[in-house]
Amino acid sequence: IISRHDMGEHQVLTDEDYGQLLACRDGLRAFFAWGDRQARQVGITAPQHQLLLAIRGHDGSPTVGDVADHLRLRHHSVVGLVDRAELAGLVERDASDADRRVVRLRLTADGDATLAALAAAHLEGLGRLSGSSGRLWSGIAQASLPLDAPP
């Protein structure tokens, strides 16, 4: 976190820099609002869409804890989200034979189809966003620091 005291150590920004920052933030907010509408159009909530993506995008079959890390939520919040997604027929739980405390998550065929449709639309939307947000957006995909890490 940058304090007011630390601000003097940073480069002087131009009006163009501030305009680029604003365009990037506006674009991100518009993209997320658009994505929320896309999710509703296919009959799921935005958090369910994020859950499906966290499960499918994880390397291997994730646990609830893995998904909580991806979504930056608490374990019990993800349990509730998984419960609702399971009732909707989007995800399934698989308890480990070796350790019944370990539960892995996977998408159902309906969850996979729903996510595939949303992912295609979102990749197209990201392409449009990247074209309009200039040099700031181009560095986001290559960033190696977590978003909550100090500079």
N, CA and C atoms as an extended XYZ file, in Angstrom:
453
Properties=species:S:1:pos:R:3:atomname:S:1:resname:S:1:resid:I:1 pbc="F F F"
N         0.854       -1.174        0.000 N   ILE     1
C         0.000        0.000        0.000 CA  ILE     1
C         0.895        1.230        0.000 C   ILE     1
N         0.538        2.163       -0.824 N   ILE     2
C         1.310        3.407       -0.926 CA  ILE     2
C         0.700        4.437        0.012 C   ILE     2
N         1.523        5.005        0.868 N   SER     3
C         1.052        6.066        1.755 CA  SER     3
C         1.338        7.416        1.102 C   SER     3
N         0.742        8.422        1.640 N   ARG     4
C         0.999        9.772        1.121 CA  ARG     4
C         2.473       10.134        1.277 C   ARG     4
N         3.082        9.620        2.305 N   HIS     5
C         4.495        9.886        2.556 CA  HIS     5
C         5.361        9.311        1.428 C   HIS     5
N         4.982        8.145        0.909 N   ASP     6
C         5.758        7.484       -0.142 CA  ASP     6
C         5.563        8.102       -1.519 C   ASP     6
N         4.552        8.950       -1.681 N   MET     7
C         4.205        9.446       -3.005 CA  MET     7
C         5.318       10.248       -3.655 C   MET     7
N         6.143       10.893       -2.873 N   GLY     8
C         7.214       11.691       -3.445 CA  GLY     8
C         8.269       10.869       -4.162 C   GLY     8
N         8.306        9.576       -3.920 N   GLU     9
C         9.316        8.707       -4.520 CA  GLU     9
C         8.924        8.231       -5.922 C   GLU     9
N         7.730        8.518       -6.376 N   HIS    10
C         7.248        8.010       -7.657 CA  HIS    10
C         7.462        9.034       -8.758 C   HIS    10
N         7.487        8.533       -9.978 N   GLN    11
C         7.680        9.409      -11.125 CA  GLN    11
C         6.524       10.399      -11.246 C   GLN    11
N         6.777       11.493      -11.885 N   VAL    12
C         5.750       12.492      -12.130 CA  VAL    12
C         4.906       11.998      -13.304 C   VAL    12
N         3.616       11.959      -13.097 N   LEU    13
C         2.708       11.480      -14.130 CA  LEU    13
C         2.188       12.642      -14.956 C   LEU    13
N         1.938       12.367      -16.213 N   THR    14
C         1.407       13.376      -17.125 CA  THR    14
C        -0.116       13.284      -17.169 C   THR    14
N        -0.729       14.289      -17.788 N   ASP    15
C        -2.177       14.232      -18.001 CA  ASP    15
C        -2.549       13.006      -18.820 C   ASP    15
N        -1.706       12.648      -19.779 N   GLU    16
C        -1.963       11.453      -20.590 CA  GLU    16
C        -1.925       10.190      -19.729 C   GLU    16
N        -0.974       10.117      -18.791 N   ASP    17
C        -0.905        8.967      -17.883 CA  ASP    17
C        -2.200        8.829      -17.082 C   ASP    17
N        -2.682        9.956      -16.538 N   TYR    18
C        -3.922        9.916      -15.773 CA  TYR    18
C        -5.102        9.529      -16.670 C   TYR    18
N        -5.099       10.012      -17.880 N   GLY    19
C        -6.151        9.637      -18.821 CA  GLY    19
C        -6.122        8.147      -19.134 C   GLY    19
N        -4.916        7.585      -19.292 N   GLN    20
C        -4.775        6.150      -19.540 CA  GLN    20
C        -5.242        5.337      -18.330 C   GLN    20
N        -4.894        5.776      -17.125 N   LEU    21
C        -5.356        5.090      -15.920 CA  LEU    21
C        -6.876        5.099      -15.831 C   LEU    21
N        -7.468        6.243      -16.109 N   LEU    22
C        -8.919        6.349      -16.081 CA  LEU    22
C        -9.549        5.448      -17.139 C   LEU    22
N        -8.999        5.456      -18.336 N   ALA    23
C        -9.544        4.619      -19.405 CA  ALA    23
C        -9.448        3.134      -19.044 C   ALA    23
N        -8.351        2.746      -18.432 N   CYS    24
C        -8.168        1.356      -18.028 CA  CYS    24
C        -9.188        0.966      -16.964 C   CYS    24
N        -9.333        1.794      -15.937 N   ARG    25
C       -10.296        1.491      -14.865 CA  ARG    25
C       -11.722        1.512      -15.394 C   ARG    25
N       -12.043        2.481      -16.244 N   ASP    26
C       -13.380        2.528      -16.843 CA  ASP    26
C       -13.636        1.277      -17.674 C   ASP    26
N       -12.625        0.881      -18.441 N   GLY    27
C       -12.763       -0.307      -19.271 CA  GLY    27
C       -12.953       -1.563      -18.442 C   GLY    27
N       -12.202       -1.694      -17.365 N   LEU    28
C       -12.344       -2.865      -16.489 CA  LEU    28
C       -13.730       -2.909      -15.854 C   LEU    28
N       -14.191       -1.758      -15.348 N   ARG    29
C       -15.522       -1.729      -14.730 CA  ARG    29
C       -16.602       -2.050      -15.755 C   ARG    29
N       -16.485       -1.505      -16.941 N   ALA    30
C       -17.463       -1.795      -17.988 CA  ALA    30
C       -17.417       -3.270      -18.381 C   ALA    30
N       -16.216       -3.828      -18.474 N   PHE    31
C       -16.074       -5.238      -18.822 CA  PHE    31
C       -16.725       -6.128      -17.768 C   PHE    31
N       -16.483       -5.846      -16.490 N   PHE    32
C       -17.070       -6.665      -15.435 CA  PHE    32
C       -18.589       -6.531      -15.398 C   PHE    32
N       -19.117       -5.339      -15.598 N   ALA    33
C       -20.571       -5.161      -15.634 CA  ALA    33
C       -21.162       -5.912      -16.825 C   ALA    33
N       -20.496       -5.829      -17.982 N   TRP    34
C       -20.938       -6.561      -19.165 CA  TRP    34
C       -20.895       -8.069      -18.892 C   TRP    34
N       -19.823       -8.538      -18.255 N   GLY    35
C       -19.694       -9.954      -17.938 CA  GLY    35
C       -20.783      -10.434      -16.995 C   GLY    35
N       -21.152       -9.592      -16.027 N   ASP    36
C       -22.245       -9.938      -15.119 CA  ASP    36
C       -23.554      -10.103      -15.893 C   ASP    36
N       -23.794       -9.206      -16.859 N   ARG    37
C       -25.005       -9.323      -17.691 CA  ARG    37
C       -24.970      -10.589      -18.540 C   ARG    37
N       -23.790      -10.926      -19.075 N   GLN    38
C       -23.653      -12.143      -19.878 CA  GLN    38
C       -23.997      -13.380      -19.046 C   GLN    38
N       -23.516      -13.407      -17.813 N   ALA    39
C       -23.800      -14.540      -16.930 CA  ALA    39
C       -25.304      -14.655      -16.686 C   ALA    39
N       -25.946      -13.520      -16.389 N   ARG    40
C       -27.393      -13.544      -16.141 CA  ARG    40
C       -28.154      -14.034      -17.372 C   ARG    40
N       -27.679      -13.678      -18.560 N   GLN    41
C       -28.360      -14.095      -19.791 CA  GLN    41
C       -28.324      -15.603      -19.997 C   GLN    41
N       -27.319      -16.284      -19.460 N   VAL    42
C       -27.273      -17.744      -19.595 CA  VAL    42
C       -27.811      -18.431      -18.340 C   VAL    42
N       -28.386      -17.647      -17.418 N   GLY    43
C       -29.091      -18.207      -16.278 CA  GLY    43
C       -28.265      -18.483      -15.043 C   GLY    43
N       -27.086      -17.873      -14.938 N   ILE    44
C       -26.288      -18.041      -13.727 CA  ILE    44
C       -25.925      -16.666      -13.172 C   ILE    44
N       -25.418      -16.671      -11.954 N   THR    45
C       -24.982      -15.417      -11.342 CA  THR    45
C       -23.515      -15.163      -11.693 C   THR    45
N       -23.095      -13.927      -11.510 N   ALA    46
C       -21.681      -13.591      -11.742 CA  ALA    46
C       -20.757      -14.413      -10.835 C   ALA    46
N       -21.078      -14.573       -9.531 N   PRO    47
C       -20.217      -15.430       -8.702 CA  PRO    47
C       -20.175      -16.886       -9.188 C   PRO    47
N       -21.288      -17.398       -9.703 N   GLN    48
C       -21.268      -18.755      -10.246 CA  GLN    48
C       -20.354      -18.837      -11.463 C   GLN    48
N       -20.369      -17.795      -12.295 N   HIS    49
C       -19.471      -17.771      -13.448 CA  HIS    49
C       -18.024      -17.798      -12.978 C   HIS    49
N       -17.705      -16.995      -11.976 N   GLN    50
C       -16.342      -16.966      -11.449 CA  GLN    50
C       -15.961      -18.315      -10.855 C   GLN    50
N       -16.911      -18.975      -10.193 N   LEU    51
C       -16.670      -20.300       -9.633 CA  LEU    51
C       -16.349      -21.301      -10.740 C   LEU    51
N       -17.162      -21.310      -11.788 N   LEU    52
C       -16.931      -22.241      -12.896 CA  LEU    52
C       -15.550      -22.020      -13.504 C   LEU    52
N       -15.193      -20.771      -13.704 N   LEU    53
C       -13.888      -20.456      -14.281 CA  LEU    53
C       -12.752      -20.880      -13.347 C   LEU    53
N       -12.922      -20.671      -12.049 N   ALA    54
C       -11.888      -21.071      -11.087 CA  ALA    54
C       -11.702      -22.588      -11.081 C   ALA    54
N       -12.783      -23.317      -11.232 N   ILE    55
C       -12.682      -24.779      -11.266 CA  ILE    55
C       -12.035      -25.228      -12.561 C   ILE    55
N       -12.534      -24.730      -13.676 N   ARG    56
C       -12.039      -25.173      -14.993 CA  ARG    56
C       -10.629      -24.677      -15.270 C   ARG    56
N       -10.300      -23.487      -14.814 N   GLY    57
C        -8.992      -22.903      -15.095 CA  GLY    57
C        -7.889      -23.397      -14.183 C   GLY    57
N        -8.247      -24.025      -13.089 N   HIS    58
C        -7.253      -24.540      -12.142 CA  HIS    58
C        -6.555      -25.748      -12.755 C   HIS    58
N        -5.276      -25.884      -12.477 N   ASP    59
C        -4.512      -27.034      -12.980 CA  ASP    59
C        -4.889      -28.260      -12.157 C   ASP    59
N        -5.661      -29.160      -12.739 N   GLY    60
C        -6.138      -30.332      -12.009 CA  GLY    60
C        -7.486      -30.065      -11.378 C   GLY    60
N        -7.932      -30.979      -10.544 N   SER    61
C        -9.220      -30.835       -9.859 CA  SER    61
C        -9.023      -30.059       -8.571 C   SER    61
N        -9.561      -28.857       -8.485 N   PRO    62
C        -9.313      -28.029       -7.301 CA  PRO    62
C       -10.151      -28.455       -6.100 C   PRO    62
N        -9.658      -28.114       -4.942 N   THR    63
C       -10.426      -28.245       -3.702 CA  THR    63
C       -11.176      -26.936       -3.481 C   THR    63
N       -12.045      -26.934       -2.494 N   VAL    64
C       -12.730      -25.693       -2.127 CA  VAL    64
C       -11.700      -24.638       -1.722 C   VAL    64
N       -10.661      -25.050       -1.029 N   GLY    65
C        -9.608      -24.106       -0.633 CA  GLY    65
C        -8.896      -23.495       -1.823 C   GLY    65
N        -8.633      -24.322       -2.849 N   ASP    66
C        -8.009      -23.795       -4.070 CA  ASP    66
C        -8.895      -22.735       -4.716 C   ASP    66
N       -10.179      -23.033       -4.798 N   VAL    67
C       -11.128      -22.099       -5.415 CA  VAL    67
C       -11.233      -20.830       -4.569 C   VAL    67
N       -11.243      -20.980       -3.252 N   ALA    68
C       -11.295      -19.808       -2.375 CA  ALA    68
C       -10.098      -18.894       -2.635 C   ALA    68
N        -8.931      -19.489       -2.845 N   ASP    69
C        -7.742      -18.683       -3.165 CA  ASP    69
C        -7.923      -17.943       -4.483 C   ASP    69
N        -8.411      -18.634       -5.505 N   HIS    70
C        -8.620      -17.977       -6.812 CA  HIS    70
C        -9.621      -16.826       -6.711 C   HIS    70
N       -10.689      -17.056       -5.965 N   LEU    71
C       -11.752      -16.052       -5.884 CA  LEU    71
C       -11.512      -15.009       -4.795 C   LEU    71
N       -10.461      -15.233       -3.994 N   ARG    72
C       -10.139      -14.328       -2.886 CA  ARG    72
C       -11.316      -14.216       -1.921 C   ARG    72
N       -11.886      -15.386       -1.615 N   LEU    73
C       -12.999      -15.474       -0.685 CA  LEU    73
C       -12.623      -16.410        0.455 C   LEU    73
N       -13.395      -16.365        1.502 N   ARG    74
C       -13.193      -17.288        2.615 CA  ARG    74
C       -13.771      -18.648        2.276 C   ARG    74
N       -13.187      -19.658        2.876 N   HIS    75
C       -13.578      -21.044        2.614 CA  HIS    75
C       -15.089      -21.242        2.750 C   HIS    75
N       -15.674      -20.743        3.844 N   HIS    76
C       -17.105      -20.972        4.070 CA  HIS    76
C       -17.972      -20.260        3.026 C   HIS    76
N       -17.509      -19.146        2.500 N   SER    77
C       -18.255      -18.464        1.437 CA  SER    77
C       -18.275      -19.297        0.164 C   SER    77
N       -17.148      -19.930       -0.128 N   VAL    78
C       -17.066      -20.774       -1.320 CA  VAL    78
C       -17.912      -22.030       -1.138 C   VAL    78
N       -17.959      -22.565        0.066 N   VAL    79
C       -18.811      -23.738        0.320 CA  VAL    79
C       -20.256      -23.413       -0.036 C   VAL    79
N       -20.737      -22.263        0.393 N   GLY    80
C       -22.102      -21.844        0.066 CA  GLY    80
C       -22.297      -21.669       -1.433 C   GLY    80
N       -21.318      -21.077       -2.089 N   LEU    81
C       -21.381      -20.887       -3.539 CA  LEU    81
C       -21.406      -22.232       -4.258 C   LEU    81
N       -20.574      -23.161       -3.807 N   VAL    82
C       -20.554      -24.502       -4.402 CA  VAL    82
C       -21.882      -25.212       -4.150 C   VAL    82
N       -22.428      -25.066       -2.954 N   ASP    83
C       -23.730      -25.675       -2.654 CA  ASP    83
C       -24.787      -25.225       -3.659 C   ASP    83
N       -24.853      -23.923       -3.905 N   ARG    84
C       -25.859      -23.394       -4.830 CA  ARG    84
C       -25.584      -23.827       -6.267 C   ARG    84
N       -24.310      -23.855       -6.656 N   ALA    85
C       -23.960      -24.284       -8.009 CA  ALA    85
C       -24.235      -25.775       -8.195 C   ALA    85
N       -24.043      -26.541       -7.149 N   GLU    86
C       -24.337      -27.974       -7.218 CA  GLU    86
C       -25.847      -28.193       -7.384 C   GLU    86
N       -26.645      -27.445       -6.640 N   LEU    87
C       -28.101      -27.534       -6.782 CA  LEU    87
C       -28.564      -27.135       -8.184 C   LEU    87
N       -27.841      -26.211       -8.806 N   ALA    88
C       -28.170      -25.767      -10.158 CA  ALA    88
C       -27.658      -26.736      -11.225 C   ALA    88
N       -26.932      -27.772      -10.807 N   GLY    89
C       -26.426      -28.759      -11.754 CA  GLY    89
C       -25.180      -28.330      -12.508 C   GLY    89
N       -24.426      -27.382      -11.940 N   LEU    90
C       -23.243      -26.848      -12.616 CA  LEU    90
C       -21.943      -27.513      -12.183 C   LEU    90
N       -21.873      -27.944      -10.927 N   VAL    91
C       -20.646      -28.545      -10.389 CA  VAL    91
C       -20.982      -29.808       -9.605 C   VAL    91
N       -19.957      -30.619       -9.418 N   GLU    92
C       -20.065      -31.819       -8.594 CA  GLU    92
C       -18.886      -31.871       -7.648 C   GLU    92
N       -19.118      -32.489       -6.503 N   ARG    93
C       -18.058      -32.726       -5.526 CA  ARG    93
C       -17.623      -34.182       -5.628 C   ARG    93
N       -16.331      -34.404       -5.533 N   ASP    94
C       -15.775      -35.757       -5.504 CA  ASP    94
C       -14.918      -35.893       -4.257 C   ASP    94
N       -15.366      -36.729       -3.320 N   ALA    95
C       -14.582      -36.969       -2.110 CA  ALA    95
C       -13.460      -37.943       -2.440 C   ALA    95
N       -12.299      -37.678       -1.907 N   SER    96
C       -11.139      -38.540       -2.115 CA  SER    96
C       -11.350      -39.876       -1.416 C   SER    96
N       -10.995      -40.969       -2.092 N   ASP    97
C       -11.065      -42.293       -1.471 CA  ASP    97
C       -10.005      -42.423       -0.381 C   ASP    97
N        -8.863      -41.804       -0.594 N   ALA    98
C        -7.748      -41.903        0.358 CA  ALA    98
C        -7.992      -41.065        1.614 C   ALA    98
N        -8.594      -39.897        1.449 N   ASP    99
C        -8.825      -38.998        2.578 CA  ASP    99
C       -10.184      -38.331        2.375 C   ASP    99
N       -11.189      -38.789        3.070 N   ARG   100
C       -12.561      -38.293        2.884 CA  ARG   100
C       -12.701      -36.809        3.221 C   ARG   100
N       -11.708      -36.229        3.882 N   ARG   101
C       -11.768      -34.791        4.182 CA  ARG   101
C       -11.466      -33.954        2.949 C   ARG   101
N       -10.800      -34.533        1.971 N   VAL   102
C       -10.437      -33.821        0.749 CA  VAL   102
C       -11.564      -33.984       -0.260 C   VAL   102
N       -12.115      -32.865       -0.669 N   VAL   103
C       -13.187      -32.864       -1.654 CA  VAL   103
C       -12.716      -32.067       -2.861 C   VAL   103
N       -12.760      -32.703       -4.009 N   ARG   104
C       -12.379      -32.057       -5.271 CA  ARG   104
C       -13.643      -31.607       -5.993 C   ARG   104
N       -13.508      -30.544       -6.772 N   LEU   105
C       -14.636      -29.997       -7.517 CA  LEU   105
C       -14.431      -30.208       -9.008 C   LEU   105
N       -15.513      -30.448       -9.694 N   ARG   106
C       -15.457      -30.544      -11.156 CA  ARG   106
C       -16.760      -30.036      -11.739 C   ARG   106
N       -16.678      -29.611      -12.984 N   LEU   107
C       -17.864      -29.119      -13.669 CA  LEU   107
C       -18.681      -30.292      -14.189 C   LEU   107
N       -19.988      -30.111      -14.187 N   THR   108
C       -20.861      -31.060      -14.867 CA  THR   108
C       -20.840      -30.714      -16.353 C   THR   108
N       -21.492      -31.530      -17.168 N   ALA   109
C       -21.585      -31.225      -18.599 CA  ALA   109
C       -22.288      -29.878      -18.810 C   ALA   109
N       -23.345      -29.604      -18.024 N   ASP   110
C       -24.037      -28.313      -18.137 CA  ASP   110
C       -23.136      -27.159      -17.705 C   ASP   110
N       -22.390      -27.365      -16.633 N   GLY   111
C       -21.474      -26.322      -16.178 CA  GLY   111
C       -20.395      -26.045      -17.205 C   GLY   111
N       -19.875      -27.101      -17.811 N   ASP   112
C       -18.829      -26.951      -18.822 CA  ASP   112
C       -19.365      -26.217      -20.048 C   ASP   112
N       -20.569      -26.575      -20.489 N   ALA   113
C       -21.159      -25.916      -21.666 CA  ALA   113
C       -21.455      -24.446      -21.385 C   ALA   113
N       -21.964      -24.175      -20.196 N   THR   114
C       -22.255      -22.788      -19.813 CA  THR   114
C       -20.980      -21.959      -19.789 C   THR   114
N       -19.942      -22.518      -19.174 N   LEU   115
C       -18.673      -21.799      -19.095 CA  LEU   115
C       -18.060      -21.599      -20.471 C   LEU   115
N       -18.140      -22.598      -21.329 N   ALA   116
C       -17.557      -22.477      -22.674 CA  ALA   116
C       -18.191      -21.319      -23.440 C   ALA   116
N       -19.506      -21.188      -23.343 N   ALA   117
C       -20.190      -20.086      -24.032 CA  ALA   117
C       -19.761      -18.738      -23.466 C   ALA   117
N       -19.692      -18.652      -22.151 N   LEU   118
C       -19.279      -17.392      -21.523 CA  LEU   118
C       -17.817      -17.073      -21.810 C   LEU   118
N       -16.966      -18.080      -21.790 N   ALA   119
C       -15.534      -17.849      -22.024 CA  ALA   119
C       -15.288      -17.309      -23.418 C   ALA   119
N       -15.966      -17.858      -24.409 N   ALA   120
C       -15.788      -17.372      -25.780 CA  ALA   120
C       -16.188      -15.901      -25.883 C   ALA   120
N       -17.316      -15.554      -25.293 N   ALA   121
C       -17.762      -14.158      -25.323 CA  ALA   121
C       -16.797      -13.259      -24.567 C   ALA   121
N       -16.287      -13.727      -23.432 N   HIS   122
C       -15.374      -12.911      -22.629 CA  HIS   122
C       -14.029      -12.714      -23.314 C   HIS   122
N       -13.531      -13.733      -23.979 N   LEU   123
C       -12.272      -13.554      -24.708 CA  LEU   123
C       -12.428      -12.532      -25.827 C   LEU   123
N       -13.558      -12.564      -26.493 N   GLU   124
C       -13.822      -11.554      -27.530 CA  GLU   124
C       -13.919      -10.165      -26.905 C   GLU   124
N       -14.602      -10.060      -25.754 N   GLY   125
C       -14.727       -8.780      -25.063 CA  GLY   125
C       -13.390       -8.252      -24.584 C   GLY   125
N       -12.533       -9.143      -24.096 N   LEU   126
C       -11.193       -8.713      -23.676 CA  LEU   126
C       -10.382       -8.190      -24.853 C   LEU   126
N       -10.561       -8.810      -25.995 N   GLY   127
C        -9.872       -8.329      -27.193 CA  GLY   127
C       -10.284       -6.910      -27.537 C   GLY   127
N       -11.577       -6.630      -27.433 N   ARG   128
C       -12.059       -5.265      -27.704 CA  ARG   128
C       -11.529       -4.297      -26.654 C   ARG   128
N       -11.530       -4.714      -25.395 N   LEU   129
C       -11.047       -3.857      -24.320 CA  LEU   129
C        -9.564       -3.564      -24.470 C   LEU   129
N        -8.784       -4.573      -24.826 N   SER   130
C        -7.343       -4.356      -24.941 CA  SER   130
C        -7.018       -3.380      -26.056 C   SER   130
N        -7.816       -3.367      -27.098 N   GLY   131
C        -7.581       -2.439      -28.189 CA  GLY   131
C        -7.874       -1.001      -27.825 C   GLY   131
N        -8.720       -0.785      -26.813 N   SER   132
C        -9.110        0.577      -26.480 CA  SER   132
C        -8.419        1.149      -25.248 C   SER   132
N        -7.633        0.340      -24.545 N   SER   133
C        -7.052        0.833      -23.301 CA  SER   133
C        -5.560        1.093      -23.371 C   SER   133
N        -4.994        1.025      -24.548 N   GLY   134
C        -3.620        1.448      -24.732 CA  GLY   134
C        -2.582        0.644      -23.986 C   GLY   134
N        -1.469        1.308      -23.704 N   ARG   135
C        -0.288        0.633      -23.162 CA  ARG   135
C        -0.485        0.090      -21.760 C   ARG   135
N        -1.364        0.679      -20.947 N   LEU   136
C        -1.570        0.158      -19.594 CA  LEU   136
C        -2.148       -1.250      -19.620 C   LEU   136
N        -3.139       -1.458      -20.484 N   TRP   137
C        -3.774       -2.771      -20.542 CA  TRP   137
C        -2.799       -3.835      -21.016 C   TRP   137
N        -1.914       -3.495      -21.926 N   SER   138
C        -1.016       -4.502      -22.487 CA  SER   138
C        -0.114       -5.131      -21.442 C   SER   138
N         0.170       -4.424      -20.369 N   GLY   139
C         1.032       -4.976      -19.345 CA  GLY   139
C         0.317       -5.810      -18.302 C   GLY   139
N        -1.001       -5.749      -18.232 N   ILE   140
C        -1.730       -6.470      -17.200 CA  ILE   140
C        -1.556       -7.975      -17.348 C   ILE   140
N        -1.671       -8.497      -18.551 N   ALA   141
C        -1.585       -9.942      -18.756 CA  ALA   141
C        -0.197      -10.478      -18.425 C   ALA   141
N         0.840       -9.650      -18.580 N   GLN   142
C         2.196      -10.102      -18.321 CA  GLN   142
C         2.650       -9.832      -16.891 C   GLN   142
N         1.818       -9.188      -16.095 N   ALA   143
C         2.218       -8.827      -14.728 CA  ALA   143
C         2.543      -10.079      -13.924 C   ALA   143
N         3.665      -10.023      -13.216 N   SER   144
C         4.068      -11.178      -12.422 CA  SER   144
C         3.765      -10.986      -10.942 C   SER   144
N         3.399       -9.784      -10.541 N   LEU   145
C         3.090       -9.530       -9.144 CA  LEU   145
C         1.610       -9.764       -8.895 C   LEU   145
N         1.252      -10.332       -7.745 N   PRO   146
C        -0.164      -10.427       -7.403 CA  PRO   146
C        -0.728       -9.014       -7.263 C   PRO   146
N        -2.002       -8.861       -7.551 N   LEU   147
C        -2.612       -7.526       -7.518 CA  LEU   147
C        -2.599       -6.922       -6.122 C   LEU   147
N        -2.521       -7.742       -5.087 N   ASP   148
C        -2.537       -7.177       -3.745 CA  ASP   148
C        -1.138       -7.044       -3.136 C   ASP   148
N        -0.108       -7.283       -3.939 N   ALA   149
C         1.260       -7.159       -3.437 CA  ALA   149
C         1.691       -5.698       -3.404 C   ALA   149
N         2.498       -5.329       -2.428 N   PRO   150
C         2.992       -3.950       -2.403 CA  PRO   150
C         3.940       -3.707       -3.581 C   PRO   150
N         4.011       -2.484       -4.047 N   PRO   151
C         4.882       -2.193       -5.204 CA  PRO   151
C         6.351       -2.362       -4.877 C   PRO   151
